[in-house]
PDB file of C-alpha atoms in Angstrom:
ATOM      1  CA  MET A  24      50.601 103.465  38.701  1.00 32.00           C
ATOM      2  CA  ALA A  25      48.618 104.870  35.810  1.00 33.00           C
ATOM      3  CA  PRO A  26      47.996 108.627  35.742  1.00 35.00           C
ATOM      4  CA  ILE A  27      44.950 109.771  37.684  1.00 39.00           C
ATOM      5  CA  ASP A  28      42.249 111.044  35.399  1.00 42.00           C
ATOM      6  CA  HIS A  29      40.508 113.553  37.633  1.00 44.00           C
ATOM      7  CA  CYS A  30      41.617 116.553  39.617  1.00 56.00           C
ATOM      8  CA  VAL A  31      39.609 118.285  42.313  1.00 46.00           C
ATOM      9  CA  SER A  32      39.842 121.702  43.894  1.00 45.00           C
ATOM     10  CA  PRO A  33      41.580 121.544  47.271  1.00 47.00           C
ATOM     11  CA  MET A  34      39.651 122.199  50.483  1.00 49.00           C
ATOM     12  CA  THR A  35      36.335 120.832  49.256  1.00 47.00           C
ATOM     13  CA  SER A  36      33.523 120.517  51.799  1.00 55.00           C
ATOM     14  CA  ALA A  37      33.308 116.720  51.797  1.00 79.00           C
ATOM     15  CA  ALA A  38      36.708 115.541  50.690  1.00 93.00           C
ATOM     16  CA  THR A  39      38.241 112.103  51.003  1.00 97.00           C
ATOM     17  CA  ILE A  40      41.854 111.897  52.160  1.00 98.00           C
ATOM     18  CA  ALA A  41      43.738 108.686  51.409  1.00 98.00           C
ATOM     19  CA  CYS A  42      46.984 107.552  52.976  1.00 97.00           C
ATOM     20  CA  HIS A  43      48.602 104.150  53.134  1.00 96.00           C
ATOM     21  CA  SER A  44      47.460 101.450  55.521  1.00 93.00           C
ATOM     22  CA  GLY A  45      49.758  99.511  57.851  1.00 91.00           C
ATOM     23  CA  SER A  46      52.489 101.173  59.866  1.00 92.00           C
ATOM     24  CA  PHE A  47      52.340 104.944  59.806  1.00 95.00           C
ATOM     25  CA  HIS A  48      55.141 107.457  59.968  1.00 96.00           C
ATOM     26  CA  ALA A  49      55.683 111.073  60.873  1.00 97.00           C
ATOM     27  CA  ASP A  50      55.485 112.372  57.307  1.00 96.00           C
ATOM     28  CA  ASP A  51      52.055 110.937  56.483  1.00 97.00           C
ATOM     29  CA  THR A  52      50.828 111.970  59.939  1.00 98.00           C
ATOM     30  CA  VAL A  53      51.797 115.601  59.353  1.00 98.00           C
ATOM     31  CA  GLY A  54      50.405 115.664  55.822  1.00 98.00           C
ATOM     32  CA  VAL A  55      47.069 114.216  56.884  1.00 98.00           C
ATOM     33  CA  ALA A  56      46.892 116.523  59.921  1.00 98.00           C
ATOM     34  CA  VAL A  57      47.263 119.607  57.728  1.00 98.00           C
ATOM     35  CA  LEU A  58      44.691 118.466  55.178  1.00 98.00           C
ATOM     36  CA  MET A  59      42.182 117.367  57.823  1.00 97.00           C
ATOM     37  CA  SER A  60      42.516 120.738  59.537  1.00 97.00           C
ATOM     38  CA  LEU A  61      41.674 122.483  56.273  1.00 97.00           C
ATOM     39  CA  ASN A  62      38.934 119.953  55.484  1.00 96.00           C
ATOM     40  CA  PRO A  63      37.307 119.235  58.865  1.00 95.00           C
ATOM     41  CA  ASP A  64      34.498 117.162  57.327  1.00 95.00           C
ATOM     42  CA  ALA A  65      36.829 114.997  55.276  1.00 96.00           C
ATOM     43  CA  ALA A  66      36.726 111.212  55.427  1.00 96.00           C
ATOM     44  CA  LEU A  67      40.036 109.465  56.055  1.00 96.00           C
ATOM     45  CA  VAL A  68      40.780 106.259  54.160  1.00 96.00           C
ATOM     46  CA  ARG A  69      43.879 104.227  54.980  1.00 95.00           C
ATOM     47  CA  THR A  70      44.428 101.921  52.053  1.00 95.00           C
ATOM     48  CA  ARG A  71      46.869 100.749  49.413  1.00 94.00           C
ATOM     49  CA  ASP A  72      44.121  99.840  46.974  1.00 95.00           C
ATOM     50  CA  ARG A  73      44.871 101.679  43.734  1.00 95.00           C
ATOM     51  CA  ASP A  74      41.250 102.314  42.805  1.00 96.00           C
ATOM     52  CA  ARG A  75      40.337 103.721  46.216  1.00 96.00           C
ATOM     53  CA  VAL A  76      43.402 105.945  46.178  1.00 97.00           C
ATOM     54  CA  SER A  77      42.603 107.192  42.671  1.00 96.00           C
ATOM     55  CA  ARG A  78      39.068 108.141  43.739  1.00 96.00           C
ATOM     56  CA  ALA A  79      40.220 110.113  46.768  1.00 97.00           C
ATOM     57  CA  ASP A  80      40.387 113.885  46.636  1.00 97.00           C
ATOM     58  CA  PHE A  81      43.793 113.861  48.347  1.00 98.00           C
ATOM     59  CA  ALA A  82      46.426 111.130  48.504  1.00 98.00           C
ATOM     60  CA  VAL A  83      49.236 111.437  51.061  1.00 98.00           C
ATOM     61  CA  ASP A  84      52.308 109.190  50.959  1.00 97.00           C
ATOM     62  CA  VAL A  85      50.570 106.799  48.593  1.00 97.00           C
ATOM     63  CA  GLY A  86      49.543 106.709  44.931  1.00 96.00           C
ATOM     64  CA  GLY A  87      52.845 107.288  43.171  1.00 96.00           C
ATOM     65  CA  GLN A  88      52.176 110.871  42.116  1.00 97.00           C
ATOM     66  CA  TRP A  89      53.144 114.385  43.102  1.00 97.00           C
ATOM     67  CA  ASP A  90      50.709 116.933  41.726  1.00 97.00           C
ATOM     68  CA  PRO A  91      49.427 119.546  44.209  1.00 97.00           C
ATOM     69  CA  SER A  92      46.771 120.718  41.751  1.00 96.00           C
ATOM     70  CA  CYS A  93      45.253 117.225  41.914  1.00 96.00           C
ATOM     71  CA  GLY A  94      45.799 116.742  45.627  1.00 97.00           C
ATOM     72  CA  ARG A  95      48.579 114.195  45.094  1.00 98.00           C
ATOM     73  CA  PHE A  96      51.432 114.190  47.643  1.00 98.00           C
ATOM     74  CA  ASP A  97      53.538 111.062  47.257  1.00 98.00           C
ATOM     75  CA  HIS A  98      57.327 110.872  47.044  1.00 97.00           C
ATOM     76  CA  HIS A  99      57.937 107.146  46.523  1.00 96.00           C
ATOM     77  CA  GLN A 100      57.601 107.010  42.750  1.00 96.00           C
ATOM     78  CA  ARG A 101      60.600 106.201  40.621  1.00 95.00           C
ATOM     79  CA  GLY A 102      62.476 109.289  39.527  1.00 95.00           C
ATOM     80  CA  PHE A 103      61.067 111.544  42.243  1.00 96.00           C
ATOM     81  CA  ASP A 104      63.508 114.349  43.006  1.00 95.00           C
ATOM     82  CA  GLY A 105      61.383 117.079  44.552  1.00 97.00           C
ATOM     83  CA  ARG A 106      63.605 119.295  46.662  1.00 97.00           C
ATOM     84  CA  ARG A 107      63.478 122.491  48.630  1.00 97.00           C
ATOM     85  CA  PRO A 108      65.570 125.434  47.432  1.00 95.00           C
ATOM     86  CA  ASP A 109      68.324 124.340  49.842  1.00 95.00           C
ATOM     87  CA  GLY A 110      68.423 120.897  48.228  1.00 96.00           C
ATOM     88  CA  THR A 111      66.617 118.993  50.999  1.00 96.00           C
ATOM     89  CA  LEU A 112      64.520 116.191  49.571  1.00 97.00           C
ATOM     90  CA  TYR A 113      60.794 116.383  50.207  1.00 98.00           C
ATOM     91  CA  ALA A 114      58.787 113.666  51.899  1.00 98.00           C
ATOM     92  CA  SER A 115      54.998 113.804  51.999  1.00 98.00           C
ATOM     93  CA  ALA A 116      54.903 116.156  54.995  1.00 98.00           C
ATOM     94  CA  GLY A 117      56.914 118.753  53.119  1.00 98.00           C
ATOM     95  CA  LEU A 118      54.934 118.278  49.915  1.00 98.00           C
ATOM     96  CA  VAL A 119      51.670 118.983  51.724  1.00 98.00           C
ATOM     97  CA  TRP A 120      53.133 121.871  53.710  1.00 98.00           C
ATOM     98  CA  SER A 121      54.637 123.496  50.618  1.00 98.00           C
ATOM     99  CA  ALA A 122      51.192 123.467  48.987  1.00 98.00           C
ATOM    100  CA  HIS A 123      48.971 124.181  52.002  1.00 98.00           C
ATOM    101  CA  GLY A 124      51.151 125.433  54.850  1.00 98.00           C
ATOM    102  CA  ARG A 125      50.230 129.050  54.240  1.00 98.00           C
ATOM    103  CA  ASP A 126      46.556 128.096  54.052  1.00 98.00           C
ATOM    104  CA  PHE A 127      46.935 126.363  57.422  1.00 98.00           C
ATOM    105  CA  VAL A 128      48.572 129.425  58.981  1.00 98.00           C
ATOM    106  CA  ALA A 129      46.076 131.848  57.420  1.00 97.00           C
ATOM    107  CA  ALA A 130      43.119 129.842  58.741  1.00 97.00           C
ATOM    108  CA  ILE A 131      44.447 130.299  62.272  1.00 97.00           C
ATOM    109  CA  ALA A 132      45.749 133.842  61.880  1.00 96.00           C
ATOM    110  CA  GLY A 133      42.531 135.288  60.466  1.00 94.00           C
ATOM    111  CA  SER A 134      41.988 138.033  57.956  1.00 93.00           C
ATOM    112  CA  THR A 135      43.749 140.754  59.966  1.00 91.00           C
ATOM    113  CA  THR A 136      47.170 139.134  59.537  1.00 94.00           C
ATOM    114  CA  ASP A 137      49.038 140.290  56.448  1.00 95.00           C
ATOM    115  CA  ALA A 138      50.238 137.866  53.794  1.00 96.00           C
ATOM    116  CA  ALA A 139      53.911 138.547  54.542  1.00 96.00           C
ATOM    117  CA  THR A 140      53.502 137.457  58.166  1.00 96.00           C
ATOM    118  CA  VAL A 141      51.567 134.361  57.117  1.00 97.00           C
ATOM    119  CA  ALA A 142      54.340 133.422  54.687  1.00 97.00           C
ATOM    120  CA  GLN A 143      57.033 134.067  57.303  1.00 97.00           C
ATOM    121  CA  VAL A 144      55.313 131.856  59.888  1.00 97.00           C
ATOM    122  CA  ALA A 145      54.765 129.050  57.378  1.00 98.00           C
ATOM    123  CA  ASP A 146      58.410 129.186  56.309  1.00 98.00           C
ATOM    124  CA  GLU A 147      59.624 129.151  59.913  1.00 97.00           C
ATOM    125  CA  ILE A 148      57.536 126.075  60.720  1.00 98.00           C
ATOM    126  CA  ASP A 149      58.990 124.342  57.685  1.00 98.00           C
ATOM    127  CA  ASP A 150      62.530 125.271  58.758  1.00 97.00           C
ATOM    128  CA  GLU A 151      62.055 124.273  62.396  1.00 96.00           C
ATOM    129  CA  PHE A 152      59.775 121.247  62.136  1.00 97.00           C
ATOM    130  CA  VAL A 153      58.533 119.947  58.789  1.00 98.00           C
ATOM    131  CA  ILE A 154      61.950 119.730  57.151  1.00 97.00           C
ATOM    132  CA  HIS A 155      63.183 117.506  59.988  1.00 96.00           C
ATOM    133  CA  VAL A 156      60.198 115.190  59.548  1.00 97.00           C
ATOM    134  CA  ASP A 157      61.130 114.902  55.875  1.00 97.00           C
ATOM    135  CA  ARG A 158      64.789 114.271  56.607  1.00 96.00           C
ATOM    136  CA  ALA A 159      63.944 111.496  59.060  1.00 95.00           C
ATOM    137  CA  ASP A 160      61.604 109.853  56.551  1.00 96.00           C
ATOM    138  CA  THR A 161      63.962 110.008  53.575  1.00 95.00           C
ATOM    139  CA  GLY A 162      66.993 108.934  55.582  1.00 93.00           C
ATOM    140  CA  GLU A 163      68.876 112.201  55.145  1.00 92.00           C
ATOM    141  CA  SER A 164      69.227 112.458  58.917  1.00 90.00           C
ATOM    142  CA  HIS A 165      67.753 111.255  62.186  1.00 82.00           C
ATOM    143  CA  GLY A 166      64.989 113.455  63.523  1.00 78.00           C
ATOM    144  CA  ALA A 167      66.619 113.342  66.976  1.00 82.00           C
ATOM    145  CA  PRO A 168      68.796 110.917  68.935  1.00 80.00           C
ATOM    146  CA  GLY A 169      67.326 107.743  70.378  1.00 84.00           C
ATOM    147  CA  SER A 170      63.567 107.817  70.954  1.00 84.00           C
ATOM    148  CA  PHE A 171      63.511 111.572  71.288  1.00 90.00           C
ATOM    149  CA  GLY A 172      61.906 113.788  68.687  1.00 93.00           C
ATOM    150  CA  TYR A 173      58.590 113.855  66.851  1.00 96.00           C
ATOM    151  CA  SER A 174      59.350 111.143  64.283  1.00 95.00           C
ATOM    152  CA  ALA A 175      60.565 108.679  66.914  1.00 94.00           C
ATOM    153  CA  MET A 176      57.564 109.384  69.135  1.00 94.00           C
ATOM    154  CA  VAL A 177      55.104 108.770  66.314  1.00 96.00           C
ATOM    155  CA  ALA A 178      56.764 105.420  65.635  1.00 94.00           C
ATOM    156  CA  GLN A 179      56.020 104.285  69.199  1.00 94.00           C
ATOM    157  CA  PHE A 180      52.287 104.231  68.413  1.00 93.00           C
ATOM    158  CA  ASN A 181      52.575 101.524  65.770  1.00 92.00           C
ATOM    159  CA  ALA A 182      51.669  98.016  66.893  1.00 88.00           C
ATOM    160  CA  THR A 183      54.505  95.629  67.722  1.00 86.00           C
ATOM    161  CA  TRP A 184      54.786  92.090  66.375  1.00 83.00           C
ATOM    162  CA  LEU A 185      53.437  90.866  69.723  1.00 83.00           C
ATOM    163  CA  GLU A 186      50.248  92.852  69.253  1.00 81.00           C
ATOM    164  CA  GLY A 187      48.715  90.732  66.554  1.00 70.00           C
ATOM    165  CA  GLY A 188      45.033  89.925  66.558  1.00 70.00           C
ATOM    166  CA  LEU A 189      42.838  89.262  63.578  1.00 65.00           C
ATOM    167  CA  GLU A 190      43.476  91.274  60.453  1.00 70.00           C
ATOM    168  CA  GLY A 191      40.433  93.504  60.903  1.00 73.00           C
ATOM    169  CA  GLU A 192      41.111  94.062  64.586  1.00 79.00           C
ATOM    170  CA  ARG A 193      44.682  95.080  63.887  1.00 80.00           C
ATOM    171  CA  ALA A 194      43.600  97.473  61.142  1.00 83.00           C
ATOM    172  CA  ASP A 195      41.021  99.067  63.451  1.00 87.00           C
ATOM    173  CA  ALA A 196      43.635  99.502  66.173  1.00 88.00           C
ATOM    174  CA  GLU A 197      46.108 101.025  63.707  1.00 90.00           C
ATOM    175  CA  HIS A 198      43.437 103.414  62.421  1.00 92.00           C
ATOM    176  CA  ALA A 199      42.563 104.541  65.955  1.00 93.00           C
ATOM    177  CA  SER A 200      46.221 105.102  66.835  1.00 95.00           C
ATOM    178  CA  PHE A 201      46.808 107.015  63.617  1.00 96.00           C
ATOM    179  CA  LEU A 202      43.838 109.312  64.274  1.00 96.00           C
ATOM    180  CA  ALA A 203      45.071 109.971  67.805  1.00 96.00           C
ATOM    181  CA  ILE A 204      48.470 111.054  66.487  1.00 97.00           C
ATOM    182  CA  VAL A 205      46.828 113.164  63.754  1.00 98.00           C
ATOM    183  CA  ARG A 206      44.753 115.012  66.371  1.00 97.00           C
ATOM    184  CA  PHE A 207      47.846 115.629  68.476  1.00 97.00           C
ATOM    185  CA  THR A 208      49.747 116.853  65.415  1.00 98.00           C
ATOM    186  CA  GLN A 209      46.946 119.247  64.532  1.00 98.00           C
ATOM    187  CA  GLN A 210      47.147 120.743  68.016  1.00 98.00           C
ATOM    188  CA  LEU A 211      50.945 120.871  67.878  1.00 98.00           C
ATOM    189  CA  LEU A 212      50.963 122.724  64.555  1.00 98.00           C
ATOM    190  CA  GLN A 213      48.243 125.086  65.752  1.00 98.00           C
ATOM    191  CA  ARG A 214      50.270 125.939  68.857  1.00 98.00           C
ATOM    192  CA  MET A 215      53.350 126.544  66.703  1.00 98.00           C
ATOM    193  CA  VAL A 216      51.366 129.018  64.627  1.00 98.00           C
ATOM    194  CA  HIS A 217      49.939 130.817  67.669  1.00 97.00           C
ATOM    195  CA  ARG A 218      53.355 131.179  69.267  1.00 96.00           C
ATOM    196  CA  LYS A 219      54.959 132.473  66.093  1.00 96.00           C
ATOM    197  CA  LEU A 220      52.144 134.948  65.513  1.00 96.00           C
ATOM    198  CA  ALA A 221      52.575 136.144  69.092  1.00 95.00           C
ATOM    199  CA  ARG A 222      56.306 136.566  68.538  1.00 94.00           C
ATOM    200  CA  ALA A 223      55.674 138.594  65.379  1.00 94.00           C
ATOM    201  CA  ALA A 224      53.155 140.803  67.191  1.00 93.00           C
ATOM    202  CA  ALA A 225      55.622 141.453  70.025  1.00 96.00           C
ATOM    203  CA  VAL A 226      58.266 143.105  67.842  1.00 95.00           C
ATOM    204  CA  SER A 227      56.644 146.552  67.698  1.00 94.00           C
ATOM    205  CA  ARG A 228      55.778 146.426  71.438  1.00 96.00           C
ATOM    206  CA  VAL A 229      59.384 145.643  72.368  1.00 98.00           C
ATOM    207  CA  ARG A 230      60.686 148.438  70.152  1.00 98.00           C
ATOM    208  CA  ALA A 231      58.359 150.955  71.814  1.00 97.00           C
ATOM    209  CA  SER A 232      59.114 149.924  75.408  1.00 98.00           C
ATOM    210  CA  ARG A 233      60.899 152.119  77.955  1.00 97.00           C
ATOM    211  CA  ARG A 234      64.675 152.179  78.071  1.00 98.00           C
ATOM    212  CA  LEU A 235      66.330 153.209  81.337  1.00 98.00           C
ATOM    213  CA  GLU A 236      69.853 153.474  82.709  1.00 97.00           C
ATOM    214  CA  GLY A 237      71.338 154.858  79.549  1.00 96.00           C
ATOM    215  CA  GLY A 238      69.601 152.271  77.387  1.00 97.00           C
ATOM    216  CA  ARG A 239      70.996 149.286  79.315  1.00 97.00           C
ATOM    217  CA  LEU A 240      67.661 148.393  80.952  1.00 98.00           C
ATOM    218  CA  LEU A 241      64.493 147.567  79.007  1.00 98.00           C
ATOM    219  CA  VAL A 242      61.107 147.600  80.788  1.00 98.00           C
ATOM    220  CA  LEU A 243      58.208 145.703  79.203  1.00 98.00           C
ATOM    221  CA  ASP A 244      54.617 146.180  80.346  1.00 95.00           C
ATOM    222  CA  GLN A 245      53.851 142.499  79.747  1.00 94.00           C
ATOM    223  CA  GLY A 246      55.732 139.241  79.337  1.00 95.00           C
ATOM    224  CA  MET A 247      56.322 138.674  75.623  1.00 96.00           C
ATOM    225  CA  PRO A 248      58.998 137.346  73.250  1.00 95.00           C
ATOM    226  CA  TRP A 249      61.800 139.907  73.306  1.00 97.00           C
ATOM    227  CA  GLN A 250      65.121 138.133  72.809  1.00 96.00           C
ATOM    228  CA  GLU A 251      65.326 138.246  69.020  1.00 94.00           C
ATOM    229  CA  THR A 252      64.398 141.929  68.811  1.00 97.00           C
ATOM    230  CA  VAL A 253      66.766 142.936  71.599  1.00 98.00           C
ATOM    231  CA  LEU A 254      69.672 140.931  70.215  1.00 97.00           C
ATOM    232  CA  ARG A 255      69.093 142.199  66.688  1.00 97.00           C
ATOM    233  CA  GLU A 256      68.316 145.861  67.407  1.00 98.00           C
ATOM    234  CA  MET A 257      69.326 146.818  70.971  1.00 98.00           C
ATOM    235  CA  PRO A 258      72.974 145.909  71.608  1.00 97.00           C
ATOM    236  CA  ASP A 259      73.205 148.141  74.704  1.00 97.00           C
ATOM    237  CA  VAL A 260      70.411 146.372  76.618  1.00 98.00           C
ATOM    238  CA  LEU A 261      71.797 144.087  79.344  1.00 98.00           C
ATOM    239  CA  ILE A 262      68.723 143.441  81.536  1.00 98.00           C
ATOM    240  CA  VAL A 263      65.010 143.192  80.774  1.00 98.00           C
ATOM    241  CA  LEU A 264      62.211 143.635  83.329  1.00 98.00           C
ATOM    242  CA  PHE A 265      58.657 142.403  82.828  1.00 98.00           C
ATOM    243  CA  PRO A 266      55.659 141.386  84.977  1.00 97.00           C
ATOM    244  CA  ASP A 267      55.330 137.719  85.913  1.00 94.00           C
ATOM    245  CA  ASP A 268      52.169 136.389  84.229  1.00 87.00           C
ATOM    246  CA  GLY A 269      49.161 136.133  86.543  1.00 82.00           C
ATOM    247  CA  THR A 270      50.877 137.734  89.547  1.00 88.00           C
ATOM    248  CA  ASN A 271      51.987 141.135  90.812  1.00 89.00           C
ATOM    249  CA  HIS A 272      55.590 139.953  90.787  1.00 96.00           C
ATOM    250  CA  TRP A 273      58.298 141.082  88.376  1.00 98.00           C
ATOM    251  CA  VAL A 274      60.987 139.160  86.516  1.00 98.00           C
ATOM    252  CA  ILE A 275      64.585 140.322  86.086  1.00 98.00           C
ATOM    253  CA  ARG A 276      66.089 138.620  83.037  1.00 97.00           C
ATOM    254  CA  THR A 277      69.601 139.118  81.730  1.00 97.00           C
ATOM    255  CA  VAL A 278      70.159 139.352  77.987  1.00 97.00           C
ATOM    256  CA  PRO A 279      71.891 136.265  76.553  1.00 96.00           C
ATOM    257  CA  ILE A 280      74.890 136.507  74.302  1.00 96.00           C
ATOM    258  CA  GLU A 281      72.845 134.815  71.590  1.00 94.00           C
ATOM    259  CA  SER A 282      69.288 133.560  71.162  1.00 90.00           C
ATOM    260  CA  GLY A 283      68.506 130.544  73.321  1.00 84.00           C
ATOM    261  CA  SER A 284      71.729 130.706  75.315  1.00 88.00           C
ATOM    262  CA  PHE A 285      71.898 130.805  79.118  1.00 83.00           C
ATOM    263  CA  ASP A 286      75.219 132.653  78.930  1.00 91.00           C
ATOM    264  CA  ALA A 287      74.461 136.308  79.559  1.00 95.00           C
ATOM    265  CA  LYS A 288      76.115 139.546  78.518  1.00 96.00           C
ATOM    266  CA  LEU A 289      76.040 140.488  82.207  1.00 96.00           C
ATOM    267  CA  ASP A 290      75.120 138.071  85.029  1.00 96.00           C
ATOM    268  CA  LEU A 291      73.301 139.120  88.163  1.00 97.00           C
ATOM    269  CA  PRO A 292      75.706 139.569  91.100  1.00 97.00           C
ATOM    270  CA  ALA A 293      77.369 136.324  92.174  1.00 96.00           C
ATOM    271  CA  ALA A 294      76.580 136.985  95.843  1.00 96.00           C
ATOM    272  CA  TRP A 295      72.866 136.613  95.059  1.00 97.00           C
ATOM    273  CA  ALA A 296      73.068 133.134  93.516  1.00 97.00           C
ATOM    274  CA  GLY A 297      70.405 130.734  94.793  1.00 97.00           C
ATOM    275  CA  LEU A 298      69.061 133.100  97.463  1.00 98.00           C
ATOM    276  CA  ARG A 299      65.397 133.776  98.206  1.00 97.00           C
ATOM    277  CA  ASP A 300      63.307 136.253 100.149  1.00 97.00           C
ATOM    278  CA  GLN A 301      64.952 137.384 103.419  1.00 97.00           C
ATOM    279  CA  GLU A 302      68.385 135.995 102.547  1.00 98.00           C
ATOM    280  CA  LEU A 303      68.277 137.698  99.161  1.00 98.00           C
ATOM    281  CA  ALA A 304      66.980 140.930 100.695  1.00 97.00           C
ATOM    282  CA  ALA A 305      69.922 140.952 103.091  1.00 97.00           C
ATOM    283  CA  ALA A 306      72.456 140.257 100.335  1.00 97.00           C
ATOM    284  CA  SER A 307      71.003 142.712  97.817  1.00 96.00           C
ATOM    285  CA  GLY A 308      69.711 145.451 100.110  1.00 96.00           C
ATOM    286  CA  VAL A 309      66.315 145.239  98.359  1.00 97.00           C
ATOM    287  CA  ALA A 310      63.483 144.444 100.776  1.00 96.00           C
ATOM    288  CA  ASP A 311      61.088 142.975  98.198  1.00 96.00           C
ATOM    289  CA  ALA A 312      63.654 140.827  96.412  1.00 97.00           C
ATOM    290  CA  ARG A 313      62.157 137.398  95.719  1.00 97.00           C
ATOM    291  CA  PHE A 314      64.753 135.015  94.208  1.00 98.00           C
ATOM    292  CA  VAL A 315      67.806 134.690  91.991  1.00 98.00           C
ATOM    293  CA  HIS A 316      68.633 131.544  90.039  1.00 97.00           C
ATOM    294  CA  ASN A 317      71.859 129.720  90.845  1.00 97.00           C
ATOM    295  CA  ASN A 318      73.056 130.413  87.310  1.00 95.00           C
ATOM    296  CA  LEU A 319      72.421 134.158  87.711  1.00 96.00           C
ATOM    297  CA  PHE A 320      70.528 134.668  84.457  1.00 95.00           C
ATOM    298  CA  ILE A 321      67.113 135.327  86.030  1.00 96.00           C
ATOM    299  CA  GLY A 322      65.618 136.671  89.228  1.00 98.00           C
ATOM    300  CA  GLY A 323      62.374 137.957  90.614  1.00 98.00           C
ATOM    301  CA  ALA A 324      60.908 140.617  92.880  1.00 98.00           C
ATOM    302  CA  TYR A 325      57.587 141.220  94.580  1.00 97.00           C
ATOM    303  CA  SER A 326      57.185 144.693  93.054  1.00 97.00           C
ATOM    304  CA  PHE A 327      58.369 146.745  90.108  1.00 97.00           C
ATOM    305  CA  GLU A 328      60.265 149.086  92.415  1.00 97.00           C
ATOM    306  CA  ALA A 329      62.198 146.142  93.876  1.00 98.00           C
ATOM    307  CA  ALA A 330      62.919 144.686  90.429  1.00 98.00           C
ATOM    308  CA  LEU A 331      64.189 148.072  89.274  1.00 98.00           C
ATOM    309  CA  ALA A 332      66.415 148.369  92.343  1.00 98.00           C
ATOM    310  CA  MET A 333      67.852 144.885  91.766  1.00 98.00           C
ATOM    311  CA  ALA A 334      68.510 145.656  88.106  1.00 98.00           C
ATOM    312  CA  ARG A 335      70.216 148.935  88.936  1.00 97.00           C
ATOM    313  CA  ALA A 336      72.362 147.217  91.572  1.00 97.00           C
ATOM    314  CA  ALA A 337      73.396 144.572  89.027  1.00 97.00           C
ATOM    315  CA  LEU A 338      74.307 147.240  86.498  1.00 97.00           C
ATOM    316  CA  GLU A 339      76.419 149.075  89.083  1.00 93.00           C
ATOM    317  CA  VAL A 340      78.720 146.088  89.639  1.00 82.00           C
ATOM    318  CA  PRO A 341      82.063 147.001  88.014  1.00 68.00           C
ATOM    319  CA  GLN A 342      82.390 145.119  84.735  1.00 52.00           C
ATOM    320  CA  ALA A 343      85.754 143.629  85.682  1.00 37.00           C
ATOM    321  CA  ALA A 344      84.224 142.133  88.858  1.00 41.00           C
ATOM    322  CA  ALA A 345      80.951 140.938  87.362  1.00 45.00           C
ATOM    323  CA  ALA A 346      80.966 137.153  87.396  1.00 43.00           C
ATOM    324  CA  GLY A 347      79.130 136.819  84.134  1.00 42.00           C
ATOM    325  CA  GLN A 348      80.439 139.741  82.124  1.00 44.00           C
ATOM    326  CA  LYS A 349      81.174 138.511  78.604  1.00 46.00           C
ATOM    327  CA  ALA A 350      83.628 140.080  76.223  1.00 40.00           C
TER     328      ALA A 350
END
């Protein structure tokens, strides 16, 4: 394709976003979702016509050019070798995110969020989501086994060979399906940003929270992300207490041996496993005890005082006899 003669400033008020027609994929869906979020009045054109692509303000996964300054985000051209610092090849999702991911995060975070946090969130979303979309598109790896995972789910919304119809009807149906997936992807990315901003905001609150029982028990005044901070900075903490959202109940949560694991540094007492209410009260000696999970990593109480009593009882179990004590 011949070089495109004009460049436009990104995020114009009435932009046109072009992507290829026909079957759509996860990488063009993500790229278009990001650009449409930043350009809410933009018109979407799904085409392979070279002239229409060249006139568009942005071209995603079509057009044979990678030039962020001109809004060009294709990776199919001969000789393309755009890669992340770790060597992972870009697809169009990653090309758009590398140019506009921080803009996307900043638009949601608002002006009170510092640039370092914005950059951190954008990088985390690339590491945890966008890079896998790229890998699935370029063939470096499967996004997930079978029909599981974002890329595989997007593929389900393409028409099958049995869903024919006239050419115009099929194109209209494809366009409607593509827009539906774009809207979902916008919401998905927005929720990723909100959750990561919330996690970043929780760090200082977790650090300032009360430590009891010689530093082995952490008490939070609200449910919030705590695992990463505790694992990184508080090696003595074995149990965390926090209020159950929307109720007067309290949660007793053991600290995992590593982030995301259900294996705990110290399990709740084995005699409590799977018990609730009166049975648990009898076994634990705590009248307001509510429940303990069969796997002993989490429990609940009807009051803070009961949660504290359960936590203290769990901490008093001799380490050699504690069912879940990990070396």
